[in-house]
Coordinates of C-alpha atoms in Angstrom, one line a residue:
X1 CA -94.1 16.0 21.9
X2 CA -91.8 14.9 19.1
X3 CA -88.0 15.6 19.6
X4 CA -85.2 15.3 17.1
X5 CA -82.0 14.6 19.0
X6 CA -78.6 15.1 17.3
X7 CA -75.1 16.2 18.4
X8 CA -71.4 16.3 17.5
X9 CA -71.7 18.1 14.2
X10 CA -68.0 19.1 14.4
X11 CA -68.4 21.7 11.6
X12 CA -65.1 22.4 10.0
X13 CA -63.5 19.0 10.7
X14 CA -61.8 17.0 8.0
X15 CA -61.3 13.3 7.6
X16 CA -57.7 12.4 7.1
X17 CA -57.1 15.6 5.2
X18 CA -60.3 15.2 3.1
X19 CA -62.6 18.2 3.7
X20 CA -66.1 17.4 4.9
X21 CA -67.8 20.7 4.6
X22 CA -69.9 19.5 1.7
X23 CA -70.9 16.4 3.6
X24 CA -71.8 18.5 6.6
X25 CA -73.9 20.8 4.5
X26 CA -75.7 17.7 3.1
X27 CA -76.4 16.6 6.6
X28 CA -77.9 19.9 7.6
X29 CA -80.1 19.8 4.5
X30 CA -81.2 16.4 5.7
X31 CA -81.8 17.7 9.2
X32 CA -84.1 20.5 8.0
X33 CA -85.9 18.1 5.6
X34 CA -86.4 15.7 8.5
X35 CA -87.9 18.5 10.7
X36 CA -90.5 19.1 8.0
X37 CA -91.1 15.4 7.1
X38 CA -91.7 14.2 10.6
X39 CA -93.5 17.2 12.1
X40 CA -90.8 17.7 14.7
X41 CA -91.7 19.9 17.7
X42 CA -88.2 20.7 18.8
X43 CA -84.6 20.0 17.7
X44 CA -82.0 19.1 20.4
X45 CA -78.3 19.6 19.6
X46 CA -76.2 18.2 22.4
X47 CA -72.9 20.0 21.9
X48 CA -69.7 20.0 19.7
X49 CA -71.3 22.2 17.1
X50 CA -67.9 23.1 15.9
X51 CA -64.7 21.0 15.8
X52 CA -62.5 23.6 17.5
X53 CA -62.8 26.7 19.6
X54 CA -61.9 29.0 16.7
X55 CA -63.6 27.5 13.7
X56 CA -62.8 28.3 10.1
X57 CA -65.0 30.9 8.4
X58 CA -66.7 28.4 6.0
X59 CA -67.8 26.4 9.1
X60 CA -69.2 29.6 10.7
X61 CA -71.1 30.4 7.5
X62 CA -72.5 26.9 7.3
X63 CA -73.7 27.2 10.9
X64 CA -75.2 30.6 10.2
X65 CA -77.1 29.2 7.3
X66 CA -78.4 26.3 9.4
X67 CA -79.7 28.7 12.1
X68 CA -81.6 30.7 9.5
X69 CA -83.2 27.6 8.0
X70 CA -84.2 26.2 11.4
X71 CA -85.6 29.6 12.4
X72 CA -87.6 29.7 9.1
X73 CA -88.9 26.2 9.8
X74 CA -90.6 27.6 12.9
X75 CA -89.4 24.7 15.1
X76 CA -87.7 25.6 18.4
X77 CA -84.0 24.5 18.6
X78 CA -82.1 24.0 21.9
X79 CA -78.4 23.8 21.5
X80 CA -75.5 23.5 24.0
X81 CA -71.8 23.9 23.8
X82 CA -69.5 20.9 23.9
X83 CA -65.9 20.4 24.9
X84 CA -64.7 21.2 21.3
X85 CA -66.7 24.5 21.2
X86 CA -65.7 27.9 22.7
X87 CA -68.8 28.5 24.9
X88 CA -68.2 32.2 24.8
X89 CA -68.0 32.4 21.0
X90 CA -70.9 30.0 20.4
X91 CA -73.0 32.0 22.9
X92 CA -72.5 35.4 21.3
X93 CA -75.8 36.9 20.5
X94 CA -77.8 34.2 22.3
X95 CA -80.3 36.6 23.7
X96 CA -81.1 38.0 20.3
X97 CA -81.0 34.7 18.5
X98 CA -83.5 33.3 21.0
X99 CA -86.2 35.6 19.6
X100 CA -86.0 33.5 16.5
X101 CA -86.6 30.3 18.4
X102 CA -82.9 29.2 18.6
X103 CA -82.0 28.7 22.2
X104 CA -78.2 28.6 22.8
X105 CA -77.2 27.3 26.2
X106 CA -73.5 27.9 26.8
X107 CA -73.4 29.6 30.3
X108 CA -73.3 27.4 33.4
X109 CA -75.2 30.0 35.3
X110 CA -78.3 29.4 33.1
X111 CA -78.5 25.6 33.8
X112 CA -81.6 26.0 36.0
X113 CA -83.5 28.2 33.5
X114 CA -85.2 25.9 31.0
X115 CA -86.7 26.5 27.6
X116 CA -90.4 25.9 28.2
X117 CA -92.5 24.5 25.3
X118 CA -96.1 23.4 25.3
X119 CA -98.3 20.8 23.6
X120 CA -101.8 19.4 24.1
X121 CA -100.7 17.7 27.3
X122 CA -99.1 20.7 29.0
X123 CA -95.5 22.0 29.4
X124 CA -92.2 20.5 28.7
X125 CA -89.1 22.1 30.3
X126 CA -85.9 21.6 28.4
X127 CA -82.7 22.2 30.3
X128 CA -79.3 22.8 28.6
X129 CA -76.2 21.7 30.4
X130 CA -73.2 22.9 28.4
X131 CA -69.9 21.0 28.7
X132 CA -68.7 21.6 32.3
X133 CA -65.0 21.7 32.8
X134 CA -64.8 20.7 36.4
X135 CA -61.9 22.9 37.5
X136 CA -63.6 26.0 36.0
X137 CA -67.2 25.6 37.2
X138 CA -66.8 23.7 40.5
X139 CA -67.2 26.9 42.7
X140 CA -69.9 28.4 40.5
X141 CA -72.0 25.3 40.8
X142 CA -71.1 24.6 44.5
X143 CA -69.8 21.1 43.7
X144 CA -68.1 19.2 46.5
X145 CA -65.3 18.0 44.3
X146 CA -63.6 19.0 41.0
X147 CA -64.7 16.0 39.0
X148 CA -67.2 15.3 36.2
X149 CA -69.6 13.4 38.4
X150 CA -69.6 16.1 41.1
X151 CA -70.2 19.1 38.8
X152 CA -72.9 17.2 36.8
X153 CA -74.6 16.3 40.1
X154 CA -74.5 19.9 41.2
X155 CA -75.9 21.0 37.8
X156 CA -78.7 18.4 38.0
X157 CA -79.5 19.6 41.5
X158 CA -80.3 23.0 40.0
X159 CA -82.4 21.3 37.3
X160 CA -84.4 19.3 39.9
X161 CA -84.9 22.4 42.1
X162 CA -86.3 24.4 39.2
X163 CA -88.5 21.5 38.1
X164 CA -89.9 21.0 41.7
X165 CA -91.2 24.6 41.5
X166 CA -93.1 24.0 38.3
X167 CA -96.7 22.8 37.9
X168 CA -97.3 19.1 38.7
X169 CA -97.0 17.0 35.5
X170 CA -94.4 19.2 33.8
X171 CA -92.3 17.0 31.7
X172 CA -88.6 17.4 31.5
X173 CA -85.7 17.0 29.1
X174 CA -82.0 17.6 29.7
X175 CA -79.3 18.1 27.1
X176 CA -75.8 17.3 28.4
X177 CA -72.3 16.8 26.9
X178 CA -70.4 14.2 28.9
X179 CA -68.9 10.7 29.0
X180 CA -71.6 8.7 30.7
X181 CA -70.8 5.2 32.0
X182 CA -71.8 2.4 29.7
X183 CA -71.1 4.4 26.6
X184 CA -68.6 3.0 24.0
X185 CA -66.0 5.6 22.8
X186 CA -64.3 5.9 19.4
X187 CA -60.9 7.3 18.4
X188 CA -62.3 10.7 17.3
X189 CA -63.5 12.1 20.7
X190 CA -61.2 14.4 22.6
X191 CA -60.3 13.0 26.1
X192 CA -62.0 14.7 29.0
X193 CA -60.5 12.6 31.7
X194 CA -60.2 14.3 35.1
X195 CA -58.0 12.6 37.7
X196 CA -58.0 9.5 35.6
X197 CA -61.8 9.3 35.7
X198 CA -64.0 10.4 32.8
X199 CA -67.3 8.5 33.0
X200 CA -70.2 9.5 35.2
X201 CA -73.1 7.2 36.2
X202 CA -76.5 7.4 34.5
X203 CA -78.0 7.9 37.9
X204 CA -76.7 11.5 37.9
X205 CA -79.6 12.3 35.6
X206 CA -82.4 10.6 37.7
X207 CA -85.6 12.6 37.9
X208 CA -86.1 13.7 34.3
X209 CA -88.0 12.2 31.4
X210 CA -85.3 12.2 28.7
X211 CA -81.6 12.9 28.5
X212 CA -80.2 13.9 25.1
X213 CA -76.4 13.2 25.3
X214 CA -73.5 14.4 23.2
X215 CA -69.8 13.6 23.2
X216 CA -69.6 10.0 22.1
X217 CA -69.8 9.5 18.4
X218 CA -71.7 6.2 18.3
X219 CA -75.5 6.2 18.7
X220 CA -76.2 4.4 22.0
X221 CA -79.1 3.7 24.4
X222 CA -77.7 3.6 27.9
X223 CA -81.3 3.4 29.4
X224 CA -84.6 4.0 27.6
X225 CA -84.4 7.6 28.9
X226 CA -80.7 8.3 28.5
X227 CA -79.2 8.2 25.0
X228 CA -76.4 9.3 22.7
X229 CA -77.4 10.4 19.2
X230 CA -73.8 10.0 18.0
X231 CA -72.2 12.2 15.3
X232 CA -73.9 12.5 11.9
X233 CA -70.7 11.7 10.1
X234 CA -67.8 9.3 10.8
X235 CA -64.7 11.2 12.0
X236 CA -62.3 8.2 12.4
X237 CA -61.9 4.8 11.0
X238 CA -62.9 3.4 14.4
X239 CA -66.4 4.4 13.4
X240 CA -66.4 2.2 10.2
X241 CA -69.1 0.0 11.7
X242 CA -71.3 2.8 13.0
X243 CA -74.7 3.5 11.7
X244 CA -74.9 7.3 11.7
X245 CA -78.4 8.4 12.8
X246 CA -80.5 10.9 14.7
X247 CA -83.0 9.9 17.4
X248 CA -86.7 10.8 16.8
X249 CA -88.2 10.6 20.3
X250 CA -91.9 10.9 21.2
X251 CA -92.5 12.1 24.7
X252 CA -96.0 11.0 25.9
X253 CA -98.5 12.7 28.2
X254 CA -96.9 11.5 31.4
X255 CA -93.3 11.8 30.2
X256 CA -93.1 8.2 29.0
X257 CA -91.2 7.4 25.8
X258 CA -93.9 6.5 23.4
X259 CA -91.8 6.3 20.3
X260 CA -88.1 6.1 19.4
X261 CA -86.9 5.9 15.9
X262 CA -83.3 6.0 14.5
X263 CA -83.3 8.1 11.3
X264 CA -80.3 7.5 9.1
X265 CA -78.0 10.4 8.1
X266 CA -76.5 10.7 4.6
X267 CA -73.3 8.8 4.0
X268 CA -70.8 10.7 1.8
X269 CA -68.7 7.6 1.3
X270 CA -68.6 4.3 3.2
X271 CA -65.5 3.4 5.3
X272 CA -63.6 0.2 5.1
X273 CA -60.7 -1.2 7.2
X274 CA -58.8 -3.9 5.3
X275 CA -55.9 -6.0 6.6
X276 CA -53.4 -8.4 5.1
X277 CA -50.3 -8.6 2.9
X278 CA -50.2 -6.1 0.1
X279 CA -50.4 -8.6 -2.8
X280 CA -53.3 -10.4 -1.1
X281 CA -55.2 -7.1 -0.7
X282 CA -54.7 -6.2 -4.4
X283 CA -55.9 -9.6 -5.6
X284 CA -58.7 -10.6 -3.1
X285 CA -62.1 -10.5 -5.0
X286 CA -63.9 -10.3 -1.7
X287 CA -62.7 -6.7 -1.3
X288 CA -64.3 -5.5 -4.5
X289 CA -67.2 -3.7 -2.5
X290 CA -64.6 -1.5 -0.9
X291 CA -63.0 -0.1 -4.1
X292 CA -64.9 3.1 -3.8
X293 CA -64.8 3.4 0.0
X294 CA -62.5 5.5 2.1
X295 CA -60.0 2.9 3.1
X296 CA -57.6 2.3 6.0
X297 CA -55.2 -0.5 5.0
X298 CA -53.2 -2.4 7.5
X299 CA -50.3 -4.2 5.9
X300 CA -49.0 -7.3 7.6
X301 CA -46.0 -8.0 5.2
X302 CA -43.0 -9.0 7.3
X303 CA -40.9 -6.6 5.2
X304 CA -42.3 -3.2 4.2
X305 CA -43.2 -3.5 0.4
X306 CA -42.2 -0.8 -2.1
X307 CA -44.6 2.0 -3.0
X308 CA -47.5 0.6 -1.0
X309 CA -49.7 3.6 -1.1
X310 CA -49.4 4.0 -4.9
X311 CA -50.1 0.3 -5.4
X312 CA -53.1 0.3 -3.1
X313 CA -54.5 3.5 -4.8
X314 CA -54.5 1.7 -8.1
X315 CA -57.3 -0.5 -6.8
X316 CA -58.6 1.5 -3.9
X317 CA -58.3 5.1 -5.1
X318 CA -59.7 6.6 -1.9
X319 CA -57.2 5.0 0.4
X320 CA -56.6 7.6 3.2
X321 CA -54.6 5.8 5.9
X322 CA -51.8 3.2 5.8
X323 CA -50.8 1.2 8.8
X324 CA -47.9 -1.2 9.1
X325 CA -48.3 -4.2 11.4
X326 CA -45.8 -6.8 10.3
X327 CA -46.5 -10.5 11.1
X328 CA -44.4 -11.0 14.3
X329 CA -44.7 -12.7 17.6
X330 CA -46.0 -10.6 20.4
X331 CA -42.6 -10.5 22.2
X332 CA -40.6 -9.6 19.1
X333 CA -38.3 -6.7 20.0
X334 CA -38.8 -5.4 16.5
X335 CA -42.4 -4.6 17.2
X336 CA -43.1 -1.0 16.1
X337 CA -43.3 1.9 18.5
X338 CA -46.9 2.5 17.4
X339 CA -47.8 -1.1 18.2
X340 CA -46.4 -0.8 21.7
X341 CA -48.5 2.3 22.3
X342 CA -51.7 1.1 20.8
X343 CA -54.8 1.5 23.0
X344 CA -52.7 3.1 25.8
X345 CA -53.7 6.5 27.2
X346 CA -51.3 9.4 27.6
X347 CA -51.2 8.8 31.3
X348 CA -50.3 5.1 30.9
X349 CA -47.5 6.0 28.4
X350 CA -46.1 8.6 30.8
X351 CA -46.2 6.1 33.7
X352 CA -44.3 3.5 31.6
X353 CA -41.7 6.2 30.7
X354 CA -41.2 7.1 34.4
X355 CA -40.8 3.5 35.4
X356 CA -38.4 2.9 32.5
X357 CA -36.0 5.7 33.3
X358 CA -35.8 4.7 37.0
X359 CA -35.0 1.1 36.3
X360 CA -38.4 -0.5 36.2
X361 CA -39.9 0.7 39.5
X362 CA -43.6 1.2 39.1
X363 CA -45.4 4.4 40.3
X364 CA -47.2 4.2 43.6
X365 CA -50.6 5.7 44.2
X366 CA -49.3 9.2 45.3
X367 CA -47.1 9.4 42.2
X368 CA -49.9 8.4 39.9
X369 CA -52.1 11.2 41.5
X370 CA -49.4 13.7 40.8
X371 CA -49.1 12.6 37.2
X372 CA -52.9 12.7 36.7
X373 CA -52.9 16.2 38.2
X374 CA -50.3 17.3 35.7
X375 CA -52.3 16.1 32.8
X376 CA -55.4 17.8 34.2
X377 CA -53.5 21.0 34.8
X378 CA -52.4 21.1 31.1
X379 CA -56.0 20.6 29.9
X380 CA -57.5 23.1 32.3
X381 CA -54.8 25.7 31.5
X382 CA -55.8 25.4 27.8
X383 CA -59.4 25.8 28.7
X384 CA -58.7 28.9 30.9
X385 CA -56.7 30.5 28.1
X386 CA -59.5 29.9 25.7
X387 CA -62.0 31.5 28.1
X388 CA -59.7 34.5 28.5
X389 CA -59.4 35.2 24.8

């Protein structure tokens, strides 16, 4: 069985204020063309269909068009909600849409009910695990703890229980939206940390033949059977070196992976990160290939130059982001606030602040737990308010 694995479309998202709807439409054109060109048997969409819970109307219209085209192609599509999606909104009409071969899996109660497809070698059961906010689904799933690993383990117990009751030789596929250990994040994924721990081990998914993951935006193979497709478009400059692709996976007679091909997605405009003093960036002939790229420029001039964006745009007209990182020693008290916060999580910044206001005394374990809990409560409260809308 030939499976096309994609995720993290983020329909409606922009890139540094540049609208991406046309680029997203071009990707969906490419997706449908790929389905036909490669005789795909099923399309797997592992969450974050939209960029936010209440997407703009043009994004909804684009999604609606994509559903119609996939249905017309006659190829089953299995799709789960991600942490950016409103599960309730995405799942509206799921029962009716399923008649057209589009299987939306947004309700945790349906985790143990697969979409069952058949080929010459028998049945393949495809299980959709929507994004599981631990505090909201722990009791429903009977998880021992309110953490990502615990709720995913409970969800996978339901998958394995259903699979055990199926005919011997039934092959299995799981779609999940999570941060799995070994994956490399980028700057454009929303934090899903719970209690300071976000990643779950790959062993949670033991017992199935293929795991189609979403959430991280870089295409990654954690094990031959556990993979991220990554997002089809770059959504931050941290993805400048990403190769944006979909996985074409062939599942053999006994559930073995008999083929795995990365199929490139259309690139609306390449990304470039350039760094140096402004005059050097404007004169360096080696930067000529980036003149039509979307550019993030980091200026290292000791003193901020005049009109830097306008001067950069004269050579790099698609400059979207400007960063100042003056050439200073690491202990220079003039280092910028942004520099001091770089690569630090919200929790680390808050810990530093608490330590600062009380004279440098670091937090102990109990205090860190309280702080982690506060951040979790804010995120869960936002999720609960969304569910209640």
